[in-house]
């Protein structure tokens, strides 16, 4: 019996995860426009990663969104979140920190969905990159 791809739960979950990631990239890009990186714990790659994310948000191309999301998420350090909040950044910066957390969650959902696809269709799934 052949599985109908439109009704396969693993394929539907992967499609939903990818759409959520693209939406989170767009949301994070919009939030990043207002945030001041000088008030945030960011790497030297922040501005190039942000610009890449702007382009991915406009194109809404899956592989571009995935690459941009990973790069931008890595450019913002959330490990010292409590200290960052104590330093009283502005509302735009706090919004961006929340958006980055959501972006990381969307990346995790994509990884999990691709893993499930690989288990459902062994040898037929390629890495999203």
Short mmCIF file of N, CA and C in Angstrom, two decimals:
data_model
loop_
_atom_site.label_atom_id
_atom_site.label_comp_id
_atom_site.label_asym_id
_atom_site.label_seq_id
_atom_site.Cartn_x
_atom_site.Cartn_y
_atom_site.Cartn_z
N UNK A 1 0.84 -1.18 0.00
CA UNK A 1 0.00 0.00 0.00
C UNK A 1 0.89 1.24 0.00
N UNK A 2 0.65 2.17 -0.89
CA UNK A 2 1.43 3.39 -1.02
C UNK A 2 0.81 4.48 -0.14
N UNK A 3 1.66 5.20 0.55
CA UNK A 3 1.20 6.28 1.40
C UNK A 3 0.91 7.51 0.56
N UNK A 4 -0.24 8.09 0.76
CA UNK A 4 -0.59 9.35 0.09
C UNK A 4 0.18 10.46 0.79
N UNK A 5 1.10 11.12 0.09
CA UNK A 5 1.93 12.14 0.74
C UNK A 5 1.11 13.27 1.38
N UNK A 6 -0.01 13.59 0.80
CA UNK A 6 -0.81 14.68 1.35
C UNK A 6 -1.44 14.32 2.69
N UNK A 7 -1.61 13.03 2.94
CA UNK A 7 -2.23 12.61 4.18
C UNK A 7 -1.26 11.96 5.15
N UNK A 8 0.00 11.84 4.78
CA UNK A 8 0.97 11.23 5.67
C UNK A 8 1.28 12.18 6.83
N UNK A 9 1.13 11.70 8.07
CA UNK A 9 1.36 12.59 9.22
C UNK A 9 2.78 13.15 9.30
N UNK A 10 3.78 12.37 8.91
CA UNK A 10 5.16 12.86 8.97
C UNK A 10 5.38 13.98 7.97
N UNK A 11 4.81 13.84 6.79
CA UNK A 11 4.96 14.88 5.76
C UNK A 11 4.18 16.13 6.17
N UNK A 12 3.00 15.94 6.69
CA UNK A 12 2.21 17.09 7.14
C UNK A 12 2.92 17.83 8.28
N UNK A 13 3.49 17.07 9.22
CA UNK A 13 4.22 17.70 10.34
C UNK A 13 5.44 18.46 9.84
N UNK A 14 6.14 17.90 8.87
CA UNK A 14 7.31 18.59 8.31
C UNK A 14 6.89 19.86 7.60
N UNK A 15 5.82 19.79 6.83
CA UNK A 15 5.33 20.98 6.13
C UNK A 15 4.94 22.07 7.12
N UNK A 16 4.25 21.68 8.18
CA UNK A 16 3.87 22.65 9.21
C UNK A 16 5.10 23.25 9.89
N UNK A 17 6.10 22.43 10.16
CA UNK A 17 7.32 22.92 10.80
C UNK A 17 8.05 23.90 9.90
N UNK A 18 8.14 23.59 8.62
CA UNK A 18 8.81 24.49 7.67
C UNK A 18 8.06 25.81 7.57
N UNK A 19 6.73 25.74 7.49
CA UNK A 19 5.95 26.98 7.40
C UNK A 19 6.11 27.82 8.66
N UNK A 20 6.14 27.16 9.81
CA UNK A 20 6.35 27.87 11.07
C UNK A 20 7.73 28.54 11.09
N UNK A 21 8.74 27.84 10.58
CA UNK A 21 10.08 28.42 10.54
C UNK A 21 10.10 29.66 9.65
N UNK A 22 9.51 29.58 8.49
CA UNK A 22 9.48 30.74 7.58
C UNK A 22 8.74 31.90 8.23
N UNK A 23 7.63 31.61 8.92
CA UNK A 23 6.89 32.66 9.61
C UNK A 23 7.73 33.27 10.74
N UNK A 24 8.47 32.43 11.47
CA UNK A 24 9.30 32.94 12.56
C UNK A 24 10.46 33.78 12.02
N UNK A 25 11.01 33.40 10.88
CA UNK A 25 12.07 34.21 10.26
C UNK A 25 11.53 35.59 9.92
N UNK A 26 10.34 35.65 9.34
CA UNK A 26 9.73 36.93 8.99
C UNK A 26 9.46 37.76 10.25
N UNK A 27 8.94 37.12 11.28
CA UNK A 27 8.65 37.82 12.53
C UNK A 27 9.92 38.33 13.19
N UNK A 28 10.93 37.50 13.23
CA UNK A 28 12.19 37.87 13.86
C UNK A 28 12.87 39.01 13.07
N UNK A 29 12.80 38.94 11.76
CA UNK A 29 13.38 40.00 10.93
C UNK A 29 12.69 41.33 11.21
N UNK A 30 11.39 41.31 11.34
CA UNK A 30 10.64 42.53 11.62
C UNK A 30 11.01 43.08 13.00
N UNK A 31 11.12 42.21 13.97
CA UNK A 31 11.48 42.63 15.33
C UNK A 31 12.91 43.17 15.36
N UNK A 32 13.79 42.56 14.59
CA UNK A 32 15.20 42.98 14.57
C UNK A 32 15.37 44.38 14.00
N UNK A 33 14.46 44.78 13.14
CA UNK A 33 14.57 46.12 12.55
C UNK A 33 14.56 47.22 13.61
N UNK A 34 13.80 47.03 14.68
CA UNK A 34 13.66 48.06 15.70
C UNK A 34 14.67 47.94 16.85
N UNK A 35 15.27 46.76 16.98
CA UNK A 35 16.16 46.52 18.13
C UNK A 35 17.55 47.12 17.90
N UNK A 36 18.14 47.60 18.98
CA UNK A 36 19.49 48.14 18.95
C UNK A 36 20.46 47.04 19.38
N UNK A 37 21.28 46.53 18.46
CA UNK A 37 22.19 45.44 18.82
C UNK A 37 23.22 45.84 19.89
N UNK A 38 23.46 47.12 20.06
CA UNK A 38 24.42 47.56 21.09
C UNK A 38 23.89 47.27 22.49
N UNK A 39 22.60 47.05 22.62
CA UNK A 39 22.00 46.78 23.92
C UNK A 39 21.80 45.28 24.16
N UNK A 40 22.34 44.46 23.26
CA UNK A 40 22.12 43.02 23.33
C UNK A 40 23.43 42.25 23.28
N UNK A 41 23.44 41.04 23.84
CA UNK A 41 24.63 40.19 23.74
C UNK A 41 24.66 39.49 22.38
N UNK A 42 25.34 40.12 21.44
CA UNK A 42 25.39 39.59 20.08
C UNK A 42 26.84 39.39 19.64
N UNK A 43 27.01 38.53 18.64
CA UNK A 43 28.34 38.28 18.09
C UNK A 43 28.64 39.30 17.00
N UNK A 44 29.87 39.25 16.50
CA UNK A 44 30.26 40.12 15.39
C UNK A 44 29.51 39.80 14.10
N UNK A 45 28.89 38.63 14.06
CA UNK A 45 28.14 38.22 12.87
C UNK A 45 26.70 38.72 12.88
N UNK A 46 26.31 39.44 13.92
CA UNK A 46 24.91 39.85 14.06
C UNK A 46 24.40 40.63 12.84
N UNK A 47 25.08 41.68 12.46
CA UNK A 47 24.57 42.52 11.36
C UNK A 47 24.52 41.77 10.03
N UNK A 48 25.57 41.03 9.63
CA UNK A 48 25.44 40.25 8.40
C UNK A 48 24.34 39.18 8.49
N UNK A 49 24.22 38.55 9.66
CA UNK A 49 23.18 37.52 9.84
C UNK A 49 21.79 38.16 9.77
N UNK A 50 21.65 39.33 10.35
CA UNK A 50 20.36 40.04 10.30
C UNK A 50 20.01 40.40 8.86
N UNK A 51 20.99 40.88 8.11
CA UNK A 51 20.73 41.23 6.71
C UNK A 51 20.34 40.00 5.90
N UNK A 52 21.00 38.88 6.16
CA UNK A 52 20.65 37.63 5.49
C UNK A 52 19.22 37.23 5.84
N UNK A 53 18.84 37.43 7.09
CA UNK A 53 17.49 37.09 7.51
C UNK A 53 16.46 37.99 6.86
N UNK A 54 16.78 39.27 6.68
CA UNK A 54 15.86 40.17 5.97
C UNK A 54 15.56 39.62 4.57
N UNK A 55 16.60 39.22 3.86
CA UNK A 55 16.42 38.68 2.51
C UNK A 55 15.62 37.39 2.51
N UNK A 56 15.89 36.53 3.47
CA UNK A 56 15.16 35.25 3.55
C UNK A 56 13.70 35.50 3.89
N UNK A 57 13.44 36.50 4.73
CA UNK A 57 12.06 36.81 5.08
C UNK A 57 11.28 37.30 3.86
N UNK A 58 11.95 38.07 3.03
CA UNK A 58 11.29 38.57 1.81
C UNK A 58 11.08 37.46 0.79
N UNK A 59 12.06 36.58 0.63
CA UNK A 59 11.97 35.53 -0.40
C UNK A 59 11.03 34.40 0.02
N UNK A 60 11.01 34.09 1.33
CA UNK A 60 10.23 32.98 1.88
C UNK A 60 10.61 31.64 1.26
N UNK A 61 11.86 31.53 0.80
CA UNK A 61 12.39 30.28 0.25
C UNK A 61 12.89 29.44 1.42
N UNK A 62 12.45 28.19 1.49
CA UNK A 62 12.70 27.35 2.66
C UNK A 62 14.18 27.23 3.02
N UNK A 63 15.02 26.86 2.08
CA UNK A 63 16.43 26.65 2.44
C UNK A 63 17.10 27.96 2.84
N UNK A 64 16.70 29.07 2.25
CA UNK A 64 17.26 30.36 2.65
C UNK A 64 16.80 30.74 4.05
N UNK A 65 15.53 30.48 4.34
CA UNK A 65 15.00 30.77 5.68
C UNK A 65 15.71 29.92 6.72
N UNK A 66 15.94 28.66 6.40
CA UNK A 66 16.61 27.75 7.35
C UNK A 66 18.03 28.23 7.63
N UNK A 67 18.78 28.53 6.59
CA UNK A 67 20.17 28.99 6.76
C UNK A 67 20.22 30.30 7.54
N UNK A 68 19.34 31.22 7.17
CA UNK A 68 19.33 32.53 7.84
C UNK A 68 18.92 32.38 9.30
N UNK A 69 17.97 31.51 9.58
CA UNK A 69 17.51 31.31 10.96
C UNK A 69 18.64 30.76 11.82
N UNK A 70 19.34 29.76 11.31
CA UNK A 70 20.44 29.19 12.09
C UNK A 70 21.54 30.22 12.33
N UNK A 71 21.86 30.98 11.32
CA UNK A 71 22.94 31.96 11.47
C UNK A 71 22.54 33.07 12.44
N UNK A 72 21.31 33.58 12.30
CA UNK A 72 20.88 34.67 13.17
C UNK A 72 20.72 34.18 14.61
N UNK A 73 20.14 33.00 14.78
CA UNK A 73 19.96 32.47 16.13
C UNK A 73 21.32 32.30 16.83
N UNK A 74 22.34 31.95 16.09
CA UNK A 74 23.68 31.79 16.66
C UNK A 74 24.32 33.14 16.98
N UNK A 75 23.85 34.20 16.35
CA UNK A 75 24.44 35.52 16.54
C UNK A 75 23.91 36.25 17.78
N UNK A 76 22.87 35.69 18.40
CA UNK A 76 22.30 36.29 19.61
C UNK A 76 22.48 35.30 20.76
N UNK A 77 23.18 35.74 21.78
CA UNK A 77 23.48 34.88 22.92
C UNK A 77 22.37 34.99 23.97
N UNK A 78 21.64 33.91 24.13
CA UNK A 78 20.57 33.88 25.13
C UNK A 78 21.01 33.22 26.44
N UNK A 79 22.27 32.80 26.52
CA UNK A 79 22.72 32.08 27.71
C UNK A 79 22.69 32.94 28.97
N UNK A 80 22.88 34.22 28.85
CA UNK A 80 22.84 35.12 30.00
C UNK A 80 21.60 35.99 30.00
N UNK A 81 20.48 35.37 29.66
CA UNK A 81 19.23 36.12 29.50
C UNK A 81 18.85 36.90 30.76
N UNK A 82 19.00 36.28 31.91
CA UNK A 82 18.64 36.95 33.16
C UNK A 82 19.46 38.23 33.35
N UNK A 83 20.75 38.15 33.08
CA UNK A 83 21.61 39.34 33.22
C UNK A 83 21.25 40.39 32.17
N UNK A 84 20.93 39.94 30.97
CA UNK A 84 20.54 40.88 29.92
C UNK A 84 19.29 41.63 30.32
N UNK A 85 18.33 40.94 30.88
CA UNK A 85 17.08 41.59 31.30
C UNK A 85 17.36 42.56 32.45
N UNK A 86 18.25 42.19 33.37
CA UNK A 86 18.60 43.07 34.49
C UNK A 86 19.27 44.36 34.01
N UNK A 87 19.93 44.30 32.84
CA UNK A 87 20.60 45.49 32.32
C UNK A 87 19.61 46.48 31.71
N UNK A 88 18.35 46.13 31.76
CA UNK A 88 17.25 46.98 31.31
C UNK A 88 17.36 47.43 29.86
N UNK A 89 17.41 46.47 28.93
CA UNK A 89 17.34 46.86 27.53
C UNK A 89 15.95 47.42 27.23
N UNK A 90 15.79 48.03 26.10
CA UNK A 90 14.48 48.59 25.75
C UNK A 90 13.48 47.51 25.38
N UNK A 91 12.26 47.92 25.18
CA UNK A 91 11.19 46.98 24.81
C UNK A 91 11.47 46.31 23.47
N UNK A 92 12.06 47.03 22.52
CA UNK A 92 12.37 46.44 21.22
C UNK A 92 13.40 45.32 21.36
N UNK A 93 14.37 45.53 22.24
CA UNK A 93 15.40 44.53 22.46
C UNK A 93 14.83 43.30 23.17
N UNK A 94 13.96 43.53 24.14
CA UNK A 94 13.31 42.41 24.82
C UNK A 94 12.44 41.61 23.84
N UNK A 95 11.75 42.34 22.97
CA UNK A 95 10.92 41.67 21.96
C UNK A 95 11.79 40.81 21.05
N UNK A 96 12.97 41.31 20.70
CA UNK A 96 13.85 40.54 19.84
C UNK A 96 14.36 39.29 20.56
N UNK A 97 14.70 39.39 21.82
CA UNK A 97 15.15 38.22 22.57
C UNK A 97 14.07 37.14 22.58
N UNK A 98 12.83 37.55 22.77
CA UNK A 98 11.71 36.60 22.72
C UNK A 98 11.55 36.01 21.34
N UNK A 99 11.71 36.83 20.33
CA UNK A 99 11.58 36.37 18.95
C UNK A 99 12.68 35.37 18.60
N UNK A 100 13.89 35.61 19.09
CA UNK A 100 15.00 34.68 18.85
C UNK A 100 14.72 33.35 19.53
N UNK A 101 14.15 33.39 20.73
CA UNK A 101 13.79 32.14 21.42
C UNK A 101 12.76 31.37 20.60
N UNK A 102 11.78 32.06 20.05
CA UNK A 102 10.77 31.41 19.21
C UNK A 102 11.41 30.86 17.93
N UNK A 103 12.35 31.60 17.37
CA UNK A 103 13.05 31.16 16.17
C UNK A 103 13.81 29.87 16.45
N UNK A 104 14.48 29.81 17.59
CA UNK A 104 15.20 28.58 17.96
C UNK A 104 14.24 27.41 18.14
N UNK A 105 13.07 27.69 18.70
CA UNK A 105 12.06 26.65 18.83
C UNK A 105 11.60 26.13 17.49
N UNK A 106 11.42 27.04 16.54
CA UNK A 106 11.01 26.64 15.19
C UNK A 106 12.09 25.80 14.51
N UNK A 107 13.35 26.15 14.73
CA UNK A 107 14.45 25.35 14.19
C UNK A 107 14.45 23.94 14.77
N UNK A 108 14.18 23.85 16.05
CA UNK A 108 14.11 22.55 16.71
C UNK A 108 12.96 21.72 16.13
N UNK A 109 11.83 22.35 15.89
CA UNK A 109 10.68 21.64 15.30
C UNK A 109 11.03 21.11 13.92
N UNK A 110 11.75 21.88 13.13
CA UNK A 110 12.16 21.42 11.80
C UNK A 110 13.08 20.21 11.93
N UNK A 111 14.06 20.29 12.82
CA UNK A 111 14.97 19.15 13.02
C UNK A 111 14.21 17.89 13.42
N UNK A 112 13.27 18.04 14.33
CA UNK A 112 12.48 16.89 14.78
C UNK A 112 11.61 16.35 13.64
N UNK A 113 11.01 17.23 12.86
CA UNK A 113 10.15 16.79 11.76
C UNK A 113 10.95 16.09 10.68
N UNK A 114 12.14 16.60 10.38
CA UNK A 114 13.00 15.96 9.38
C UNK A 114 13.45 14.60 9.90
N UNK A 115 13.75 14.52 11.19
CA UNK A 115 14.11 13.23 11.79
C UNK A 115 12.98 12.22 11.67
N UNK A 116 11.76 12.68 11.90
CA UNK A 116 10.60 11.79 11.77
C UNK A 116 10.41 11.36 10.31
N UNK A 117 10.63 12.28 9.39
CA UNK A 117 10.55 11.90 7.97
C UNK A 117 11.58 10.84 7.63
N UNK A 118 12.78 10.99 8.17
CA UNK A 118 13.84 10.02 7.90
C UNK A 118 13.48 8.65 8.48
N UNK A 119 12.83 8.65 9.63
CA UNK A 119 12.40 7.37 10.22
C UNK A 119 11.23 6.76 9.44
N UNK A 120 10.36 7.62 8.91
CA UNK A 120 9.20 7.14 8.15
C UNK A 120 9.59 6.69 6.75
N UNK A 121 10.51 7.41 6.15
CA UNK A 121 10.96 7.13 4.79
C UNK A 121 12.48 6.99 4.79
N UNK A 122 13.01 5.89 5.34
CA UNK A 122 14.46 5.71 5.47
C UNK A 122 15.18 5.83 4.12
N UNK A 123 16.25 6.60 4.12
CA UNK A 123 17.06 6.76 2.93
C UNK A 123 16.51 7.69 1.88
N UNK A 124 15.34 8.26 2.11
CA UNK A 124 14.73 9.12 1.11
C UNK A 124 14.74 10.60 1.48
N UNK A 125 15.16 10.91 2.71
CA UNK A 125 15.13 12.29 3.19
C UNK A 125 16.55 12.84 3.20
N UNK A 126 16.69 14.04 2.63
CA UNK A 126 17.98 14.72 2.66
C UNK A 126 17.96 15.80 3.72
N UNK A 127 19.14 16.13 4.21
CA UNK A 127 19.29 17.21 5.18
C UNK A 127 18.70 18.48 4.58
N UNK A 128 18.04 19.33 5.42
CA UNK A 128 17.43 20.55 4.90
C UNK A 128 18.41 21.54 4.30
N UNK A 129 19.69 21.40 4.57
CA UNK A 129 20.67 22.33 4.01
C UNK A 129 21.04 21.93 2.62
#
